[in-house]
């Protein structure tokens, strides 16, 4: 069983292993589960927060490369609704990272014409975190380049429940009937309503699961899993993932 799983995972990460990519067939929306910061730190005998600090530095490189390649949307899983279960000291540090990253990188994001966007629930975030992310969204709202979509305090099951509640309210108000509910109606009530679904989902650190991330949106996404821990992920790994993506045939249930 373990041998089969290893073969299955490697088929997602290292198959067809050329890093040459076709500029015309670059995935328009890439979503990344940035995993492995804690294990990276543990391997080096460092506290977990050191891994988160290093992981934050990787975002700059990935954003720049994605923009250079013509990616239109980059969604990063920054903090899940389940991450509140972690030790308070770690959560407190994680809540400081958006402020640190955005304060430092906002000039670069403006220069690259990047538009910052959020999905998740910000109401229960610390005030300093809310201020930082709200400012970044406002300052970049007129930008027309790459959309950098941070999933912050995000969970897909919560998102789906909120969508169902919105639809129920519309039915109660008489603006929608049950017979009118379609996939499009549900999509319009998700946090990604104005975004196309991810073409490519990347997860680092060797884990092979979605962890409550964009469960509806990745129904037909291509998956690429790698053993590389997020702090070690770089532009070359992004290109490798895209190269593998381009060798797959997306049939969407057809032939």
PDB file of C-alpha atoms in Angstrom:
ATOM      1  CA  UNK A   1       0.000   0.000   0.000  1.00  0.00           C
ATOM      2  CA  UNK A   2       2.782   2.410   0.942  1.00  0.00           C
ATOM      3  CA  UNK A   3       4.576   1.652  -2.319  1.00  0.00           C
ATOM      4  CA  UNK A   4       1.409   2.391  -4.307  1.00  0.00           C
ATOM      5  CA  UNK A   5       0.893   5.680  -2.458  1.00  0.00           C
ATOM      6  CA  UNK A   6       4.502   6.732  -3.108  1.00  0.00           C
ATOM      7  CA  UNK A   7       4.134   6.012  -6.816  1.00  0.00           C
ATOM      8  CA  UNK A   8       0.810   7.868  -6.910  1.00  0.00           C
ATOM      9  CA  UNK A   9       2.263  10.941  -5.214  1.00  0.00           C
ATOM     10  CA  UNK A  10       5.359  11.047  -7.395  1.00  0.00           C
ATOM     11  CA  UNK A  11       3.139  10.978 -10.466  1.00  0.00           C
ATOM     12  CA  UNK A  12       1.766  14.333  -9.322  1.00  0.00           C
ATOM     13  CA  UNK A  13       5.115  15.990  -8.666  1.00  0.00           C
ATOM     14  CA  UNK A  14       7.982  14.758 -10.771  1.00  0.00           C
ATOM     15  CA  UNK A  15       6.398  13.106 -13.773  1.00  0.00           C
ATOM     16  CA  UNK A  16       7.315  14.250 -17.261  1.00  0.00           C
ATOM     17  CA  UNK A  17      10.058  16.227 -15.629  1.00  0.00           C
ATOM     18  CA  UNK A  18      11.068  18.957 -18.042  1.00  0.00           C
ATOM     19  CA  UNK A  19      10.920  22.528 -16.785  1.00  0.00           C
ATOM     20  CA  UNK A  20      10.376  24.041 -20.207  1.00  0.00           C
ATOM     21  CA  UNK A  21       6.944  25.627 -20.368  1.00  0.00           C
ATOM     22  CA  UNK A  22       4.670  26.907 -23.094  1.00  0.00           C
ATOM     23  CA  UNK A  23       4.004  30.606 -22.533  1.00  0.00           C
ATOM     24  CA  UNK A  24       0.608  30.270 -24.199  1.00  0.00           C
ATOM     25  CA  UNK A  25      -0.694  27.540 -21.877  1.00  0.00           C
ATOM     26  CA  UNK A  26       0.180  29.017 -18.480  1.00  0.00           C
ATOM     27  CA  UNK A  27      -2.567  28.325 -15.886  1.00  0.00           C
ATOM     28  CA  UNK A  28      -4.561  31.490 -15.404  1.00  0.00           C
ATOM     29  CA  UNK A  29      -5.331  30.787 -11.740  1.00  0.00           C
ATOM     30  CA  UNK A  30      -2.868  29.008  -9.445  1.00  0.00           C
ATOM     31  CA  UNK A  31      -3.793  28.190  -5.843  1.00  0.00           C
ATOM     32  CA  UNK A  32      -1.122  27.174  -3.341  1.00  0.00           C
ATOM     33  CA  UNK A  33      -1.405  25.472   0.047  1.00  0.00           C
ATOM     34  CA  UNK A  34       1.782  26.786   1.649  1.00  0.00           C
ATOM     35  CA  UNK A  35       2.690  23.934   3.994  1.00  0.00           C
ATOM     36  CA  UNK A  36       5.787  22.823   5.876  1.00  0.00           C
ATOM     37  CA  UNK A  37       6.999  25.902   7.756  1.00  0.00           C
ATOM     38  CA  UNK A  38       6.966  24.142  11.120  1.00  0.00           C
ATOM     39  CA  UNK A  39       8.760  21.037   9.853  1.00  0.00           C
ATOM     40  CA  UNK A  40      11.364  23.197   8.114  1.00  0.00           C
ATOM     41  CA  UNK A  41      12.100  24.920  11.418  1.00  0.00           C
ATOM     42  CA  UNK A  42      12.158  21.650  13.362  1.00  0.00           C
ATOM     43  CA  UNK A  43      14.680  20.134  10.939  1.00  0.00           C
ATOM     44  CA  UNK A  44      16.964  23.072  11.655  1.00  0.00           C
ATOM     45  CA  UNK A  45      16.441  23.033  15.412  1.00  0.00           C
ATOM     46  CA  UNK A  46      14.580  26.351  15.305  1.00  0.00           C
ATOM     47  CA  UNK A  47      11.236  27.434  16.811  1.00  0.00           C
ATOM     48  CA  UNK A  48       8.196  27.079  14.548  1.00  0.00           C
ATOM     49  CA  UNK A  49       7.881  30.840  14.144  1.00  0.00           C
ATOM     50  CA  UNK A  50      11.251  30.865  12.378  1.00  0.00           C
ATOM     51  CA  UNK A  51       9.720  28.658   9.696  1.00  0.00           C
ATOM     52  CA  UNK A  52       6.790  31.031   9.290  1.00  0.00           C
ATOM     53  CA  UNK A  53       9.203  33.957   8.974  1.00  0.00           C
ATOM     54  CA  UNK A  54      11.145  32.190   6.220  1.00  0.00           C
ATOM     55  CA  UNK A  55       7.955  31.109   4.513  1.00  0.00           C
ATOM     56  CA  UNK A  56       6.818  34.702   4.291  1.00  0.00           C
ATOM     57  CA  UNK A  57       9.945  35.560   2.288  1.00  0.00           C
ATOM     58  CA  UNK A  58       9.044  32.988  -0.355  1.00  0.00           C
ATOM     59  CA  UNK A  59       5.834  34.827  -1.263  1.00  0.00           C
ATOM     60  CA  UNK A  60       7.773  37.690  -2.849  1.00  0.00           C
ATOM     61  CA  UNK A  61       9.632  35.327  -5.197  1.00  0.00           C
ATOM     62  CA  UNK A  62       6.514  33.384  -6.149  1.00  0.00           C
ATOM     63  CA  UNK A  63       4.459  36.524  -6.810  1.00  0.00           C
ATOM     64  CA  UNK A  64       7.166  37.973  -9.027  1.00  0.00           C
ATOM     65  CA  UNK A  65       7.597  34.764 -11.015  1.00  0.00           C
ATOM     66  CA  UNK A  66       3.867  34.200 -11.401  1.00  0.00           C
ATOM     67  CA  UNK A  67       3.488  37.752 -12.662  1.00  0.00           C
ATOM     68  CA  UNK A  68       6.386  37.351 -15.097  1.00  0.00           C
ATOM     69  CA  UNK A  69       4.811  34.158 -16.477  1.00  0.00           C
ATOM     70  CA  UNK A  70       1.450  35.808 -17.069  1.00  0.00           C
ATOM     71  CA  UNK A  71      -0.545  34.136 -14.284  1.00  0.00           C
ATOM     72  CA  UNK A  72      -3.715  36.161 -13.720  1.00  0.00           C
ATOM     73  CA  UNK A  73      -4.683  35.006 -10.205  1.00  0.00           C
ATOM     74  CA  UNK A  74      -2.520  33.626  -7.408  1.00  0.00           C
ATOM     75  CA  UNK A  75      -4.410  32.372  -4.363  1.00  0.00           C
ATOM     76  CA  UNK A  76      -2.353  31.646  -1.233  1.00  0.00           C
ATOM     77  CA  UNK A  77      -3.712  29.747   1.775  1.00  0.00           C
ATOM     78  CA  UNK A  78      -2.334  32.002   4.489  1.00  0.00           C
ATOM     79  CA  UNK A  79      -4.369  31.055   7.587  1.00  0.00           C
ATOM     80  CA  UNK A  80      -7.222  28.586   7.931  1.00  0.00           C
ATOM     81  CA  UNK A  81     -10.191  28.646  10.273  1.00  0.00           C
ATOM     82  CA  UNK A  82      -8.638  25.557  11.905  1.00  0.00           C
ATOM     83  CA  UNK A  83      -5.304  27.270  12.568  1.00  0.00           C
ATOM     84  CA  UNK A  84      -6.785  28.975  15.647  1.00  0.00           C
ATOM     85  CA  UNK A  85      -6.276  25.623  17.403  1.00  0.00           C
ATOM     86  CA  UNK A  86      -2.504  26.135  17.379  1.00  0.00           C
ATOM     87  CA  UNK A  87      -0.605  27.459  20.433  1.00  0.00           C
ATOM     88  CA  UNK A  88      -1.435  31.091  21.203  1.00  0.00           C
ATOM     89  CA  UNK A  89       2.156  32.267  20.761  1.00  0.00           C
ATOM     90  CA  UNK A  90       2.241  30.788  17.265  1.00  0.00           C
ATOM     91  CA  UNK A  91      -1.160  32.235  16.335  1.00  0.00           C
ATOM     92  CA  UNK A  92      -0.119  35.664  17.619  1.00  0.00           C
ATOM     93  CA  UNK A  93       2.987  35.526  15.436  1.00  0.00           C
ATOM     94  CA  UNK A  94       1.014  34.381  12.397  1.00  0.00           C
ATOM     95  CA  UNK A  95      -1.346  37.310  12.875  1.00  0.00           C
ATOM     96  CA  UNK A  96       1.622  39.687  12.638  1.00  0.00           C
ATOM     97  CA  UNK A  97       2.855  38.264   9.325  1.00  0.00           C
ATOM     98  CA  UNK A  98       0.264  39.907   7.024  1.00  0.00           C
ATOM     99  CA  UNK A  99       1.181  43.300   8.487  1.00  0.00           C
ATOM    100  CA  UNK A 100       4.909  42.652   8.141  1.00  0.00           C
ATOM    101  CA  UNK A 101       4.608  41.308   4.610  1.00  0.00           C
ATOM    102  CA  UNK A 102       2.261  43.989   3.304  1.00  0.00           C
ATOM    103  CA  UNK A 103       4.131  46.889   4.921  1.00  0.00           C
ATOM    104  CA  UNK A 104       7.368  45.677   3.358  1.00  0.00           C
ATOM    105  CA  UNK A 105       6.101  44.488  -0.009  1.00  0.00           C
ATOM    106  CA  UNK A 106       3.389  47.033  -0.831  1.00  0.00           C
ATOM    107  CA  UNK A 107       5.772  49.172  -2.925  1.00  0.00           C
ATOM    108  CA  UNK A 108       6.699  46.086  -4.970  1.00  0.00           C
ATOM    109  CA  UNK A 109       3.049  45.133  -5.379  1.00  0.00           C
ATOM    110  CA  UNK A 110       2.240  48.637  -6.608  1.00  0.00           C
ATOM    111  CA  UNK A 111       5.210  48.606  -8.992  1.00  0.00           C
ATOM    112  CA  UNK A 112       4.096  45.240 -10.425  1.00  0.00           C
ATOM    113  CA  UNK A 113       0.466  46.444 -10.707  1.00  0.00           C
ATOM    114  CA  UNK A 114      -0.661  43.639  -8.367  1.00  0.00           C
ATOM    115  CA  UNK A 115      -4.155  43.784  -6.925  1.00  0.00           C
ATOM    116  CA  UNK A 116      -4.444  42.415  -3.373  1.00  0.00           C
ATOM    117  CA  UNK A 117      -7.648  40.590  -2.538  1.00  0.00           C
ATOM    118  CA  UNK A 118      -8.876  38.676   0.500  1.00  0.00           C
ATOM    119  CA  UNK A 119     -11.203  35.760   1.035  1.00  0.00           C
ATOM    120  CA  UNK A 120     -12.127  34.631   4.509  1.00  0.00           C
ATOM    121  CA  UNK A 121     -13.576  36.226   7.611  1.00  0.00           C
ATOM    122  CA  UNK A 122     -11.659  39.192   8.975  1.00  0.00           C
ATOM    123  CA  UNK A 123     -14.071  40.250  11.732  1.00  0.00           C
ATOM    124  CA  UNK A 124     -12.318  38.276  14.480  1.00  0.00           C
ATOM    125  CA  UNK A 125      -8.778  39.104  13.364  1.00  0.00           C
ATOM    126  CA  UNK A 126      -6.633  41.404  15.547  1.00  0.00           C
ATOM    127  CA  UNK A 127      -7.084  45.088  14.744  1.00  0.00           C
ATOM    128  CA  UNK A 128      -3.498  45.489  13.502  1.00  0.00           C
ATOM    129  CA  UNK A 129      -4.014  42.621  11.056  1.00  0.00           C
ATOM    130  CA  UNK A 130      -7.311  44.031   9.819  1.00  0.00           C
ATOM    131  CA  UNK A 131      -5.779  47.476   9.311  1.00  0.00           C
ATOM    132  CA  UNK A 132      -2.881  46.087   7.285  1.00  0.00           C
ATOM    133  CA  UNK A 133      -4.942  43.917   4.966  1.00  0.00           C
ATOM    134  CA  UNK A 134      -7.670  46.523   4.532  1.00  0.00           C
ATOM    135  CA  UNK A 135      -5.070  49.150   3.590  1.00  0.00           C
ATOM    136  CA  UNK A 136      -3.408  46.827   1.074  1.00  0.00           C
ATOM    137  CA  UNK A 137      -6.732  46.025  -0.570  1.00  0.00           C
ATOM    138  CA  UNK A 138      -7.681  49.701  -0.758  1.00  0.00           C
ATOM    139  CA  UNK A 139      -4.280  50.905  -1.995  1.00  0.00           C
ATOM    140  CA  UNK A 140      -4.198  48.321  -4.795  1.00  0.00           C
ATOM    141  CA  UNK A 141      -7.867  48.292  -5.792  1.00  0.00           C
ATOM    142  CA  UNK A 142      -7.209  50.226  -9.009  1.00  0.00           C
ATOM    143  CA  UNK A 143      -4.369  47.930 -10.094  1.00  0.00           C
ATOM    144  CA  UNK A 144      -5.112  45.805 -13.132  1.00  0.00           C
ATOM    145  CA  UNK A 145      -2.376  43.143 -13.072  1.00  0.00           C
ATOM    146  CA  UNK A 146      -2.017  39.890 -11.168  1.00  0.00           C
ATOM    147  CA  UNK A 147      -4.662  39.338  -8.480  1.00  0.00           C
ATOM    148  CA  UNK A 148      -2.963  38.212  -5.263  1.00  0.00           C
ATOM    149  CA  UNK A 149      -5.784  36.528  -3.386  1.00  0.00           C
ATOM    150  CA  UNK A 150      -4.988  35.770   0.258  1.00  0.00           C
ATOM    151  CA  UNK A 151      -7.135  33.112   1.938  1.00  0.00           C
ATOM    152  CA  UNK A 152      -6.970  34.499   5.470  1.00  0.00           C
ATOM    153  CA  UNK A 153      -9.038  32.977   8.274  1.00  0.00           C
ATOM    154  CA  UNK A 154     -10.606  30.918   5.512  1.00  0.00           C
ATOM    155  CA  UNK A 155     -12.290  27.537   5.540  1.00  0.00           C
ATOM    156  CA  UNK A 156     -14.163  26.049   2.611  1.00  0.00           C
ATOM    157  CA  UNK A 157     -16.898  24.415   4.667  1.00  0.00           C
ATOM    158  CA  UNK A 158     -17.609  27.745   6.376  1.00  0.00           C
ATOM    159  CA  UNK A 159     -17.646  29.430   2.962  1.00  0.00           C
ATOM    160  CA  UNK A 160     -20.177  26.900   1.640  1.00  0.00           C
ATOM    161  CA  UNK A 161     -22.387  27.248   4.717  1.00  0.00           C
ATOM    162  CA  UNK A 162     -22.370  31.040   4.346  1.00  0.00           C
ATOM    163  CA  UNK A 163     -23.292  30.684   0.662  1.00  0.00           C
ATOM    164  CA  UNK A 164     -26.228  28.447   1.579  1.00  0.00           C
ATOM    165  CA  UNK A 165     -27.386  30.996   4.177  1.00  0.00           C
ATOM    166  CA  UNK A 166     -27.240  33.793   1.589  1.00  0.00           C
ATOM    167  CA  UNK A 167     -29.293  31.748  -0.845  1.00  0.00           C
ATOM    168  CA  UNK A 168     -31.805  30.882   1.911  1.00  0.00           C
ATOM    169  CA  UNK A 169     -32.173  34.590   2.719  1.00  0.00           C
ATOM    170  CA  UNK A 170     -32.813  35.335  -0.952  1.00  0.00           C
ATOM    171  CA  UNK A 171     -35.536  32.689  -1.024  1.00  0.00           C
ATOM    172  CA  UNK A 172     -37.099  34.097   2.154  1.00  0.00           C
ATOM    173  CA  UNK A 173     -37.115  37.588   0.673  1.00  0.00           C
ATOM    174  CA  UNK A 174     -38.736  36.338  -2.517  1.00  0.00           C
ATOM    175  CA  UNK A 175     -35.864  37.400  -4.779  1.00  0.00           C
ATOM    176  CA  UNK A 176     -35.049  33.761  -5.570  1.00  0.00           C
ATOM    177  CA  UNK A 177     -37.029  30.530  -5.743  1.00  0.00           C
ATOM    178  CA  UNK A 178     -35.745  27.074  -4.903  1.00  0.00           C
ATOM    179  CA  UNK A 179     -36.259  26.035  -8.514  1.00  0.00           C
ATOM    180  CA  UNK A 180     -33.859  28.770  -9.626  1.00  0.00           C
ATOM    181  CA  UNK A 181     -30.912  27.428  -7.636  1.00  0.00           C
ATOM    182  CA  UNK A 182     -28.164  26.298 -10.001  1.00  0.00           C
ATOM    183  CA  UNK A 183     -24.412  25.814  -9.812  1.00  0.00           C
ATOM    184  CA  UNK A 184     -24.048  29.379 -11.082  1.00  0.00           C
ATOM    185  CA  UNK A 185     -26.217  30.701  -8.252  1.00  0.00           C
ATOM    186  CA  UNK A 186     -24.092  28.914  -5.657  1.00  0.00           C
ATOM    187  CA  UNK A 187     -20.878  30.157  -7.281  1.00  0.00           C
ATOM    188  CA  UNK A 188     -22.197  33.728  -7.211  1.00  0.00           C
ATOM    189  CA  UNK A 189     -22.551  33.456  -3.426  1.00  0.00           C
ATOM    190  CA  UNK A 190     -19.054  32.103  -2.755  1.00  0.00           C
ATOM    191  CA  UNK A 191     -16.132  34.267  -1.654  1.00  0.00           C
ATOM    192  CA  UNK A 192     -14.582  33.734  -5.092  1.00  0.00           C
ATOM    193  CA  UNK A 193     -17.663  34.848  -7.021  1.00  0.00           C
ATOM    194  CA  UNK A 194     -15.729  37.158  -9.355  1.00  0.00           C
ATOM    195  CA  UNK A 195     -12.774  34.808  -9.849  1.00  0.00           C
ATOM    196  CA  UNK A 196     -12.336  31.879 -12.205  1.00  0.00           C
ATOM    197  CA  UNK A 197     -11.730  28.522 -10.547  1.00  0.00           C
ATOM    198  CA  UNK A 198      -8.097  27.456 -10.038  1.00  0.00           C
ATOM    199  CA  UNK A 199      -6.534  25.697 -12.991  1.00  0.00           C
ATOM    200  CA  UNK A 200      -3.673  24.357 -10.878  1.00  0.00           C
ATOM    201  CA  UNK A 201      -3.499  23.551  -7.172  1.00  0.00           C
ATOM    202  CA  UNK A 202      -0.056  23.206  -5.575  1.00  0.00           C
ATOM    203  CA  UNK A 203       0.604  21.820  -2.105  1.00  0.00           C
ATOM    204  CA  UNK A 204       4.060  21.720  -0.569  1.00  0.00           C
ATOM    205  CA  UNK A 205       5.584  19.557   2.208  1.00  0.00           C
ATOM    206  CA  UNK A 206       4.514  16.118   1.004  1.00  0.00           C
ATOM    207  CA  UNK A 207       0.980  16.135   2.414  1.00  0.00           C
ATOM    208  CA  UNK A 208      -1.709  14.871   0.046  1.00  0.00           C
ATOM    209  CA  UNK A 209      -4.976  16.472   1.119  1.00  0.00           C
ATOM    210  CA  UNK A 210      -6.979  19.653   0.572  1.00  0.00           C
ATOM    211  CA  UNK A 211      -7.319  20.669   4.234  1.00  0.00           C
ATOM    212  CA  UNK A 212     -10.669  22.423   3.797  1.00  0.00           C
ATOM    213  CA  UNK A 213      -9.359  24.612   0.958  1.00  0.00           C
ATOM    214  CA  UNK A 214     -11.578  25.683  -1.960  1.00  0.00           C
ATOM    215  CA  UNK A 215     -13.463  22.377  -2.018  1.00  0.00           C
ATOM    216  CA  UNK A 216     -16.007  23.617  -4.569  1.00  0.00           C
ATOM    217  CA  UNK A 217     -13.580  25.572  -6.727  1.00  0.00           C
ATOM    218  CA  UNK A 218     -10.954  22.854  -7.289  1.00  0.00           C
ATOM    219  CA  UNK A 219     -13.422  20.249  -8.581  1.00  0.00           C
ATOM    220  CA  UNK A 220     -11.614  20.195 -11.937  1.00  0.00           C
ATOM    221  CA  UNK A 221      -8.259  21.687 -10.999  1.00  0.00           C
ATOM    222  CA  UNK A 222      -5.038  19.857 -11.731  1.00  0.00           C
ATOM    223  CA  UNK A 223      -3.172  18.908  -8.510  1.00  0.00           C
ATOM    224  CA  UNK A 224       0.595  19.003  -8.018  1.00  0.00           C
ATOM    225  CA  UNK A 225       2.058  17.785  -4.733  1.00  0.00           C
ATOM    226  CA  UNK A 226       5.718  18.151  -3.802  1.00  0.00           C
ATOM    227  CA  UNK A 227       7.822  17.076  -0.821  1.00  0.00           C
ATOM    228  CA  UNK A 228       9.552  20.486  -0.847  1.00  0.00           C
ATOM    229  CA  UNK A 229       8.796  22.423   2.342  1.00  0.00           C
ATOM    230  CA  UNK A 230       7.356  25.875   1.734  1.00  0.00           C
ATOM    231  CA  UNK A 231      10.413  27.856   2.957  1.00  0.00           C
ATOM    232  CA  UNK A 232      12.482  25.965   0.347  1.00  0.00           C
ATOM    233  CA  UNK A 233       9.976  26.482  -2.479  1.00  0.00           C
ATOM    234  CA  UNK A 234      11.196  28.830  -5.204  1.00  0.00           C
ATOM    235  CA  UNK A 235      10.632  30.001  -8.772  1.00  0.00           C
ATOM    236  CA  UNK A 236      12.034  26.780 -10.229  1.00  0.00           C
ATOM    237  CA  UNK A 237       9.490  24.660  -8.361  1.00  0.00           C
ATOM    238  CA  UNK A 238       6.688  26.893  -9.625  1.00  0.00           C
ATOM    239  CA  UNK A 239       7.911  26.445 -13.191  1.00  0.00           C
ATOM    240  CA  UNK A 240       8.193  22.685 -12.622  1.00  0.00           C
ATOM    241  CA  UNK A 241       4.572  22.529 -11.472  1.00  0.00           C
ATOM    242  CA  UNK A 242       3.418  24.482 -14.520  1.00  0.00           C
ATOM    243  CA  UNK A 243       5.464  22.248 -16.824  1.00  0.00           C
ATOM    244  CA  UNK A 244       3.697  19.162 -15.447  1.00  0.00           C
ATOM    245  CA  UNK A 245       0.321  20.906 -15.684  1.00  0.00           C
ATOM    246  CA  UNK A 246       0.908  21.623 -19.355  1.00  0.00           C
ATOM    247  CA  UNK A 247       1.436  17.938 -20.109  1.00  0.00           C
ATOM    248  CA  UNK A 248      -1.941  16.936 -18.748  1.00  0.00           C
ATOM    249  CA  UNK A 249      -5.193  16.848 -20.709  1.00  0.00           C
ATOM    250  CA  UNK A 250      -8.122  18.542 -18.991  1.00  0.00           C
ATOM    251  CA  UNK A 251     -11.333  16.778 -20.040  1.00  0.00           C
ATOM    252  CA  UNK A 252     -13.783  18.137 -17.417  1.00  0.00           C
ATOM    253  CA  UNK A 253     -15.554  14.775 -17.334  1.00  0.00           C
ATOM    254  CA  UNK A 254     -15.617  14.411 -21.118  1.00  0.00           C
ATOM    255  CA  UNK A 255     -13.593  12.189 -23.415  1.00  0.00           C
TER     256      UNK A 255
END
